[in-house]
Short mmCIF file of C-alpha atoms in Angstrom, two decimals:
data_model
loop_
_atom_site.label_atom_id
_atom_site.label_comp_id
_atom_site.label_asym_id
_atom_site.label_seq_id
_atom_site.Cartn_x
_atom_site.Cartn_y
_atom_site.Cartn_z
CA MET A 1 30.70 76.77 0.48
CA ASN A 2 32.59 79.77 1.70
CA LYS A 3 31.23 83.21 0.85
CA ARG A 4 34.16 85.46 1.56
CA ILE A 5 35.23 87.71 -1.24
CA GLY A 6 38.99 87.75 -1.00
CA ARG A 7 41.19 90.75 -1.65
CA PHE A 8 44.07 88.87 -3.16
CA HIS A 9 43.12 86.40 -5.87
CA VAL A 10 45.77 84.25 -7.49
CA LEU A 11 45.02 82.45 -10.75
CA THR A 12 46.75 79.08 -11.10
CA ASP A 13 46.76 78.92 -14.90
CA PRO A 14 49.84 76.81 -15.51
CA ARG A 15 50.69 78.33 -18.88
CA PHE A 16 53.71 80.63 -18.94
CA GLN A 17 55.69 78.32 -16.66
CA GLN A 18 56.39 74.60 -16.44
CA ARG A 19 57.57 74.22 -12.87
CA PHE A 20 54.31 73.95 -10.97
CA GLY A 21 50.91 72.40 -11.41
CA HIS A 22 47.69 73.88 -10.07
CA ALA A 23 47.88 72.32 -6.63
CA GLU A 24 51.44 73.43 -6.08
CA LEU A 25 50.68 76.95 -7.28
CA ALA A 26 47.66 77.06 -4.97
CA ARG A 27 49.82 75.96 -2.05
CA LEU A 28 52.54 78.52 -2.77
CA ALA A 29 50.05 81.32 -3.31
CA ALA A 30 48.17 80.50 -0.11
CA GLU A 31 51.47 80.34 1.75
CA GLY A 32 52.18 83.86 0.52
CA GLY A 33 48.81 85.14 1.66
CA ALA A 34 46.44 84.69 -1.27
CA ASP A 35 42.89 84.63 0.08
CA THR A 36 41.22 83.36 -3.10
CA ILE A 37 42.54 80.79 -5.54
CA GLN A 38 41.11 80.70 -9.02
CA PHE A 39 41.75 77.53 -10.98
CA ARG A 40 42.10 78.49 -14.61
CA GLN A 41 42.83 76.05 -17.39
CA LYS A 42 41.74 76.72 -20.92
CA SER A 43 42.69 73.47 -22.66
CA GLY A 44 43.05 69.74 -22.18
CA SER A 45 40.55 66.98 -21.43
CA VAL A 46 37.92 67.47 -18.78
CA ARG A 47 39.28 64.36 -17.04
CA ASP A 48 42.72 65.87 -16.53
CA MET A 49 41.22 69.19 -15.59
CA LEU A 50 39.06 67.53 -12.96
CA GLU A 51 41.96 65.59 -11.51
CA GLU A 52 44.04 68.75 -11.15
CA ALA A 53 41.13 70.81 -9.85
CA LYS A 54 40.42 68.26 -7.13
CA HIS A 55 43.99 68.40 -5.90
CA ALA A 56 44.03 72.18 -5.90
CA ALA A 57 40.64 72.27 -4.18
CA ALA A 58 41.94 69.97 -1.45
CA VAL A 59 44.95 72.23 -0.90
CA CYS A 60 42.65 75.23 -0.51
CA ARG A 61 40.16 73.45 1.72
CA GLU A 62 42.98 72.43 4.04
CA ARG A 63 44.05 76.06 4.32
CA ASP A 64 40.50 77.46 4.43
CA VAL A 65 41.14 79.52 1.31
CA PRO A 66 38.14 79.95 -1.02
CA PHE A 67 38.64 78.01 -4.25
CA LEU A 68 37.02 79.17 -7.47
CA VAL A 69 37.05 77.57 -10.92
CA ASN A 70 37.35 79.74 -13.99
CA ASP A 71 34.74 79.19 -16.69
CA ARG A 72 33.94 75.48 -16.22
CA LEU A 73 30.82 75.00 -14.15
CA ASP A 74 31.00 71.22 -14.54
CA VAL A 75 34.50 71.15 -13.07
CA ALA A 76 33.45 73.52 -10.28
CA LEU A 77 30.57 71.23 -9.32
CA ALA A 78 32.65 68.08 -9.52
CA CYS A 79 35.43 69.34 -7.28
CA ARG A 80 32.96 71.06 -4.94
CA ALA A 81 34.56 74.44 -5.49
CA ASP A 82 33.41 77.39 -3.40
CA GLY A 83 32.44 79.12 -6.60
CA ILE A 84 33.13 80.07 -10.15
CA HIS A 85 34.58 82.96 -12.10
CA LEU A 86 32.90 83.67 -15.43
CA GLY A 87 33.97 85.71 -18.42
CA GLN A 88 31.57 87.48 -20.75
CA GLN A 89 31.64 84.56 -23.17
CA ASP A 90 31.47 81.90 -20.49
CA PHE A 91 28.46 80.35 -18.86
CA PRO A 92 25.91 83.06 -17.97
CA VAL A 93 26.02 84.27 -14.35
CA ARG A 94 22.27 83.83 -13.85
CA GLU A 95 22.36 80.18 -14.95
CA ALA A 96 25.40 79.52 -12.82
CA ARG A 97 23.61 81.00 -9.79
CA ARG A 98 20.54 78.86 -10.41
CA ILE A 99 22.64 75.71 -10.65
CA MET A 100 25.20 76.43 -7.92
CA GLY A 101 22.84 78.00 -5.40
CA PRO A 102 22.94 81.14 -3.25
CA GLU A 103 25.98 80.08 -1.22
CA ALA A 104 28.35 79.81 -4.18
CA ILE A 105 30.80 82.63 -4.83
CA ILE A 106 30.19 83.81 -8.38
CA GLY A 107 32.52 86.32 -9.93
CA GLY A 108 32.47 87.81 -13.38
CA THR A 109 34.95 89.57 -15.60
CA ALA A 110 33.77 92.89 -17.02
CA THR A 111 35.57 95.34 -19.25
CA THR A 112 32.91 98.07 -19.10
CA VAL A 113 30.60 99.49 -16.46
CA GLU A 114 27.62 98.16 -18.41
CA GLU A 115 28.98 94.62 -18.34
CA ALA A 116 29.77 95.00 -14.66
CA LEU A 117 26.26 96.23 -13.82
CA ALA A 118 24.68 93.46 -15.89
CA MET A 119 26.66 90.83 -14.05
CA GLN A 120 25.80 92.38 -10.69
CA GLU A 121 22.14 92.35 -11.71
CA ALA A 122 22.47 88.70 -12.78
CA GLY A 123 23.67 87.75 -9.32
CA ALA A 124 27.47 88.03 -9.32
CA ASP A 125 29.14 88.43 -5.93
CA TYR A 126 32.07 90.37 -7.25
CA ILE A 127 33.41 91.78 -10.50
CA GLY A 128 36.88 91.38 -11.90
CA PHE A 129 37.35 94.61 -13.82
CA GLY A 130 40.03 95.29 -16.36
CA PRO A 131 42.40 95.18 -18.02
CA VAL A 132 43.38 98.02 -15.69
CA PHE A 133 46.93 97.87 -17.03
CA PRO A 134 48.49 96.23 -20.10
CA THR A 135 48.86 92.46 -19.81
CA THR A 136 50.70 89.83 -21.79
CA SER A 137 48.84 86.89 -20.25
CA LYS A 138 45.83 87.13 -22.52
CA ASP A 139 45.82 86.55 -26.26
CA ASN A 140 43.35 89.26 -27.23
CA PRO A 141 43.06 91.59 -24.28
CA ALA A 142 40.43 94.31 -24.32
CA PRO A 143 41.71 97.93 -24.46
CA VAL A 144 43.41 98.99 -21.25
CA LYS A 145 41.00 100.81 -18.94
CA GLY A 146 43.33 102.52 -16.51
CA VAL A 147 42.72 103.55 -12.92
CA THR A 148 40.18 106.24 -13.81
CA ASN A 149 37.76 103.79 -15.40
CA LEU A 150 38.35 101.42 -12.53
CA ALA A 151 37.29 104.18 -10.13
CA CYS A 152 34.12 104.83 -12.16
CA VAL A 153 33.15 101.16 -12.05
CA CYS A 154 33.91 100.88 -8.35
CA ALA A 155 31.69 103.90 -7.69
CA ALA A 156 28.86 102.40 -9.72
CA MET A 157 28.80 98.96 -8.08
CA ARG A 158 27.22 97.57 -4.92
CA ILE A 159 29.44 94.46 -5.08
CA PRO A 160 33.24 94.36 -4.64
CA VAL A 161 35.46 95.06 -7.62
CA ILE A 162 38.73 93.23 -8.10
CA ALA A 163 41.31 94.92 -10.31
CA ILE A 164 42.69 92.62 -12.98
CA ALA A 165 45.53 92.59 -15.50
CA GLY A 166 49.01 93.97 -15.20
CA ILE A 167 48.80 94.39 -11.42
CA SER A 168 52.23 94.77 -9.82
CA VAL A 169 53.04 95.42 -6.18
CA GLU A 170 53.55 99.11 -7.03
CA ARG A 171 50.10 99.26 -8.58
CA VAL A 172 48.27 97.92 -5.55
CA LYS A 173 48.05 101.35 -3.93
CA PRO A 174 46.49 103.23 -6.88
CA VAL A 175 43.90 100.52 -7.55
CA ILE A 176 42.84 100.26 -3.92
CA ARG A 177 42.63 104.05 -3.74
CA ALA A 178 40.44 103.91 -6.85
CA GLY A 179 37.99 101.87 -4.81
CA ALA A 180 38.94 98.31 -5.71
CA HIS A 181 38.24 95.71 -3.05
CA GLY A 182 41.36 93.82 -4.07
CA VAL A 183 43.50 92.54 -6.91
CA ALA A 184 43.86 89.40 -9.00
CA VAL A 185 47.21 88.31 -10.34
CA MET A 186 48.52 85.43 -12.34
CA THR A 187 52.04 85.52 -13.82
CA ALA A 188 53.25 88.03 -11.21
CA VAL A 189 53.06 85.08 -8.83
CA THR A 190 53.18 81.96 -11.02
CA THR A 191 56.28 82.95 -12.99
CA ALA A 192 58.11 84.54 -10.06
CA GLU A 193 61.35 82.86 -9.04
CA ASN A 194 59.77 82.30 -5.65
CA PRO A 195 55.98 82.36 -6.03
CA ALA A 196 55.27 82.30 -2.29
CA ARG A 197 57.57 85.27 -1.71
CA ALA A 198 56.06 87.11 -4.67
CA ALA A 199 52.58 86.52 -3.25
CA ARG A 200 53.76 87.67 0.17
CA ALA A 201 54.91 91.01 -1.30
CA PHE A 202 51.41 91.61 -2.71
CA ARG A 203 49.77 90.58 0.52
CA GLU A 204 51.89 92.92 2.62
CA GLU A 205 51.34 95.85 0.30
CA LEU A 206 47.60 95.17 0.25
CA ASP A 207 47.45 95.01 4.04
CA VAL A 208 49.42 98.24 4.40
CA VAL A 209 47.41 100.10 1.77
CA ILE A 210 44.04 98.90 3.04
CA ALA A 211 44.98 99.74 6.64
CA GLY A 212 46.14 103.20 5.58
CA TYR A 213 43.02 103.74 3.55
CA SER A 214 40.84 102.67 6.48
CA ASP A 215 42.63 105.14 8.78
CA GLN A 216 42.07 107.87 6.23
CA ASN A 217 38.38 107.05 6.15
CA ILE A 218 38.16 107.35 9.88
CA LEU A 219 39.86 110.75 9.93
CA MET B 1 13.46 64.16 -16.03
CA ASN B 2 12.41 61.34 -18.21
CA LYS B 3 14.02 57.94 -17.64
CA ARG B 4 13.14 56.08 -20.78
CA ILE B 5 16.02 54.57 -22.66
CA GLY B 6 15.12 55.06 -26.29
CA ARG B 7 15.83 52.60 -29.05
CA PHE B 8 16.49 55.14 -31.75
CA HIS B 9 18.90 57.88 -30.79
CA VAL B 10 19.68 60.67 -33.23
CA LEU B 11 22.70 62.90 -32.66
CA THR B 12 22.22 66.49 -33.79
CA ASP B 13 25.89 67.34 -34.34
CA PRO B 14 25.61 69.99 -37.04
CA ARG B 15 28.96 69.23 -38.66
CA PHE B 16 28.82 67.48 -42.02
CA GLN B 17 25.90 69.60 -43.20
CA GLN B 18 24.98 73.27 -43.18
CA ARG B 19 21.24 73.15 -43.71
CA PHE B 20 19.95 72.61 -40.20
CA GLY B 21 20.74 73.68 -36.68
CA HIS B 22 20.25 71.50 -33.62
CA ALA B 23 16.64 72.43 -32.98
CA GLU B 24 15.63 71.79 -36.58
CA LEU B 25 17.48 68.46 -36.65
CA ALA B 26 15.79 67.48 -33.39
CA ARG B 27 12.40 68.36 -34.85
CA LEU B 28 13.00 66.39 -38.07
CA ALA B 29 14.41 63.39 -36.24
CA ALA B 30 11.50 63.33 -33.78
CA GLU B 31 9.08 63.66 -36.67
CA GLY B 32 10.70 60.58 -38.18
CA GLY B 33 10.37 58.61 -34.96
CA ALA B 34 13.59 59.21 -33.02
CA ASP B 35 12.90 58.49 -29.35
CA THR B 36 16.09 60.05 -27.99
CA ILE B 37 17.82 63.18 -29.18
CA GLN B 38 21.46 63.68 -28.29
CA PHE B 39 22.76 67.22 -28.63
CA ARG B 40 26.37 67.00 -29.70
CA GLN B 41 28.57 69.98 -30.38
CA LYS B 42 32.30 69.82 -29.95
CA SER B 43 33.33 73.43 -30.56
CA GLY B 44 32.23 77.01 -30.18
CA SER B 45 31.51 79.17 -27.15
CA VAL B 46 29.48 77.81 -24.27
CA ARG B 47 27.08 80.72 -24.77
CA ASP B 48 26.19 79.71 -28.30
CA MET B 49 26.04 76.07 -27.30
CA LEU B 50 23.63 76.90 -24.51
CA GLU B 51 21.41 78.94 -26.75
CA GLU B 52 21.17 76.13 -29.30
CA ALA B 53 20.73 73.45 -26.66
CA LYS B 54 17.83 75.33 -25.09
CA HIS B 55 16.02 75.53 -28.41
CA ALA B 56 16.59 71.85 -29.13
CA ALA B 57 15.53 70.92 -25.58
CA ALA B 58 12.30 72.87 -26.03
CA VAL B 59 11.57 71.03 -29.28
CA CYS B 60 12.07 67.69 -27.52
CA ARG B 61 10.07 68.64 -24.46
CA GLU B 62 7.16 69.65 -26.65
CA ARG B 63 7.26 66.22 -28.32
CA ASP B 64 8.00 64.31 -25.10
CA VAL B 65 11.23 62.96 -26.56
CA PRO B 66 14.10 62.51 -24.07
CA PHE B 67 16.85 65.06 -24.69
CA LEU B 68 20.45 64.28 -23.80
CA VAL B 69 23.54 66.45 -24.06
CA ASN B 70 26.82 64.95 -25.21
CA ASP B 71 29.81 65.57 -22.96
CA ARG B 72 28.93 68.97 -21.45
CA LEU B 73 27.40 68.60 -18.03
CA ASP B 74 27.16 72.35 -17.57
CA VAL B 75 25.11 72.69 -20.75
CA ALA B 76 22.93 69.72 -19.74
CA LEU B 77 22.17 71.34 -16.39
CA ALA B 78 21.53 74.75 -17.86
CA CYS B 79 19.03 73.54 -20.47
CA ARG B 80 17.47 71.08 -18.03
CA ALA B 81 18.24 68.13 -20.27
CA ASP B 82 16.86 64.70 -19.35
CA GLY B 83 20.41 63.46 -19.22
CA ILE B 84 23.88 63.28 -20.58
CA HIS B 85 25.96 61.05 -22.81
CA LEU B 86 29.61 60.71 -21.79
CA GLY B 87 32.64 59.42 -23.65
CA GLN B 88 35.60 57.76 -21.99
CA GLN B 89 37.49 61.06 -21.89
CA ASP B 90 34.51 63.14 -20.85
CA PHE B 91 33.22 63.89 -17.41
CA PRO B 92 33.22 60.70 -15.28
CA VAL B 93 29.87 58.89 -15.05
CA ARG B 94 29.99 58.66 -11.26
CA GLU B 95 30.50 62.41 -10.86
CA ALA B 96 27.77 63.12 -13.37
CA ARG B 97 25.38 60.88 -11.44
CA ARG B 98 26.21 62.62 -8.17
CA ILE B 99 25.58 66.03 -9.68
CA MET B 100 22.58 65.22 -11.89
CA GLY B 101 20.80 62.87 -9.50
CA PRO B 102 19.17 59.46 -9.84
CA GLU B 103 16.49 60.57 -12.29
CA ALA B 104 18.89 61.73 -15.00
CA ILE B 105 19.52 59.47 -17.98
CA ILE B 106 23.26 58.88 -18.13
CA GLY B 107 24.74 57.07 -21.08
CA GLY B 108 28.33 56.26 -21.82
CA THR B 109 30.32 55.32 -24.88
CA ALA B 110 32.41 52.17 -24.54
CA THR B 111 34.64 50.46 -27.07
CA THR B 112 35.40 47.38 -24.95
CA VAL B 113 33.45 45.18 -22.57
CA GLU B 114 35.71 46.37 -19.73
CA GLU B 115 34.83 49.99 -20.40
CA ALA B 116 31.16 49.08 -20.67
CA LEU B 117 31.17 47.20 -17.37
CA ALA B 118 33.04 50.03 -15.63
CA MET B 119 30.47 52.55 -16.82
CA GLN B 120 27.61 50.30 -15.74
CA GLU B 121 29.25 49.97 -12.33
CA ALA B 122 29.67 53.76 -12.15
CA GLY B 123 25.95 54.24 -12.64
CA ALA B 124 25.32 54.54 -16.38
CA ASP B 125 21.78 53.79 -17.55
CA TYR B 126 22.84 52.59 -20.97
CA ILE B 127 25.97 52.01 -23.00
CA GLY B 128 26.64 53.19 -26.52
CA PHE B 129 28.93 50.48 -27.84
CA GLY B 130 31.02 50.70 -30.95
CA PRO B 131 32.19 51.44 -33.48
CA VAL B 132 30.19 48.41 -34.61
CA PHE B 133 30.84 49.36 -38.24
CA PRO B 134 33.30 51.76 -39.91
CA THR B 135 32.38 55.42 -39.56
CA THR B 136 33.58 58.61 -41.18
CA SER B 137 31.98 60.92 -38.61
CA LYS B 138 34.75 60.65 -36.07
CA ASP B 139 38.29 61.87 -36.50
CA ASN B 140 40.08 59.04 -34.73
CA PRO B 141 37.63 56.19 -34.43
CA ALA B 142 38.53 53.14 -32.37
CA PRO B 143 38.99 49.86 -34.28
CA VAL B 144 35.75 48.49 -35.66
CA LYS B 145 34.22 45.94 -33.28
CA GLY B 146 31.70 44.19 -35.49
CA VAL B 147 28.49 42.46 -34.54
CA THR B 148 30.21 39.60 -32.69
CA ASN B 149 31.82 41.91 -30.14
CA LEU B 150 28.55 43.78 -29.85
CA ALA B 151 26.85 40.50 -28.96
CA CYS B 152 29.48 39.75 -26.30
CA VAL B 153 28.98 43.15 -24.68
CA CYS B 154 25.20 42.86 -24.81
CA ALA B 155 25.42 39.47 -23.11
CA ALA B 156 27.68 40.89 -20.39
CA MET B 157 25.56 43.89 -19.47
CA ARG B 158 22.54 44.44 -17.21
CA ILE B 159 21.83 47.83 -18.83
CA PRO B 160 20.70 48.40 -22.43
CA VAL B 161 23.32 48.62 -25.16
CA ILE B 162 22.91 50.99 -28.08
CA ALA B 163 24.86 50.13 -31.23
CA ILE B 164 26.86 53.06 -32.56
CA ALA B 165 28.80 53.98 -35.69
CA GLY B 166 28.08 53.12 -39.28
CA ILE B 167 24.52 52.01 -38.58
CA SER B 168 22.41 51.85 -41.75
CA VAL B 169 18.83 50.67 -42.09
CA GLU B 170 20.13 47.33 -43.38
CA ARG B 171 22.27 46.92 -40.28
CA VAL B 172 19.46 47.41 -37.81
CA LYS B 173 18.46 43.75 -37.98
CA PRO B 174 21.90 42.24 -37.25
CA VAL B 175 22.59 44.60 -34.33
CA ILE B 176 19.21 44.03 -32.72
CA ARG B 177 19.66 40.28 -33.18
CA ALA B 178 23.05 40.65 -31.49
CA GLY B 179 21.18 41.87 -28.44
CA ALA B 180 21.35 45.66 -28.84
CA HIS B 181 18.48 47.58 -27.30
CA GLY B 182 18.62 50.09 -30.13
CA VAL B 183 20.80 52.16 -32.41
CA ALA B 184 22.28 55.65 -32.52
CA VAL B 185 22.82 57.46 -35.79
CA MET B 186 24.08 60.83 -36.85
CA THR B 187 24.89 61.53 -40.49
CA ALA B 188 22.53 58.79 -41.74
CA VAL B 189 19.81 61.21 -40.66
CA THR B 190 21.43 64.65 -40.55
CA THR B 191 22.94 64.53 -44.04
CA ALA B 192 20.00 62.73 -45.66
CA GLU B 193 18.17 64.66 -48.34
CA ASN B 194 15.08 64.35 -46.20
CA PRO B 195 16.13 63.78 -42.58
CA ALA B 196 12.62 63.05 -41.32
CA ARG B 197 12.11 60.42 -44.00
CA ALA B 198 15.55 58.92 -43.31
CA ALA B 199 14.68 58.73 -39.61
CA ARG B 200 11.33 57.16 -40.46
CA ALA B 201 13.07 54.35 -42.39
CA PHE B 202 15.17 53.49 -39.31
CA ARG B 203 12.14 53.67 -37.03
CA GLU B 204 10.09 51.34 -39.20
CA GLU B 205 12.90 48.83 -39.56
CA LEU B 206 13.51 48.92 -35.78
CA ASP B 207 9.84 48.37 -35.06
CA VAL B 208 9.63 45.48 -37.50
CA VAL B 209 12.83 43.83 -36.29
CA ILE B 210 12.02 44.27 -32.59
CA ALA B 211 8.49 42.94 -33.11
CA GLY B 212 9.83 39.93 -35.02
CA TYR B 213 12.48 39.31 -32.41
CA SER B 214 9.88 39.44 -29.63
CA ASP B 215 7.70 36.93 -31.51
CA GLN B 216 10.68 34.66 -31.85
CA ASN B 217 11.32 34.89 -28.10
CA ILE B 218 7.78 33.87 -27.38
CA LEU B 219 7.98 30.83 -29.65
#
């Protein structure tokens, strides 16, 4: 288990493109500088899911990149993931912590400060907050929160906040300035012509913005 | 954890009737003499599933009846079930054993002797074999196996075999004579006018047949 909360999460949900499976997306994302891979698959048999998750987990282990599974605690346990990412309707954070132990990375998606605080209280290691911007990757997205709400949540939390939904390279700067620890992206990488290059652009912007922000703090 | 392999399993899948939830079905089945309750729910959010499973598990714990969860390892872990029952497309038996430990009751559904032997080899504690008779409770049931195939599987296995699908009170005798350790039923109990009484009829027939069969063995 690997308790580093990354700043650049890439979700390997293979919907929206047919070129790459989870393992390949994980490899490309890691190559581009992703420091957390989140395996996300919402359909199909648990057998297939497990097979794919194991391959992706192996790719991440080889590259020492933390590997999280979205939603499915059983799959996370079976592929010895570093942790799990849970939505509000998924497995409860507290139960997941009890089962996975203190070393597991447990993240939760929150769309309000109340949800975020409740998940922090329940033992989450980080919060994915959003949708910060409009997204087309989710069927019924919650109302867009914007950077102002993101800043409020970041100010209220002890644990890192990852900005989710509609994050582009241009939007890295405002969300980090709002106090986000990092960003999570999906289609911005997975549907890019060159996913590794797309990931690299995020990584570089993040590094520049975080470095600049750190300098500012020192001054 | 409670490693007794029951002879009369009742599945609490709440489809096919609207009167009772899982906990109530578990209570009625146990009242009628069920010695294993299998929580089976194939749809809905994991949150709701968990809530229902916890209630049903509490009912079973109170009555010292082993409580298994169908398919969902995460739910089984969260409600501290005594074990899990896995289909061929569900979580693999070997992985489930690794995660749940040696004390967990792990059952598997098999429709052929090869599947049954593979699950035994992978660490299953019992096999649910069938469909022995035609069933209407499954969308795409495998071809009916009949009592002869049941007998072949029972003869081939070290672990107990539970006859599944289309089991009526009248069919208890032939399946036990074929070598089955017990039977699993769903709608025969859950959709009965009086589920506890329906369960009681199975229990009494099982007890009579097993006692008679034991006598015969002694002679």
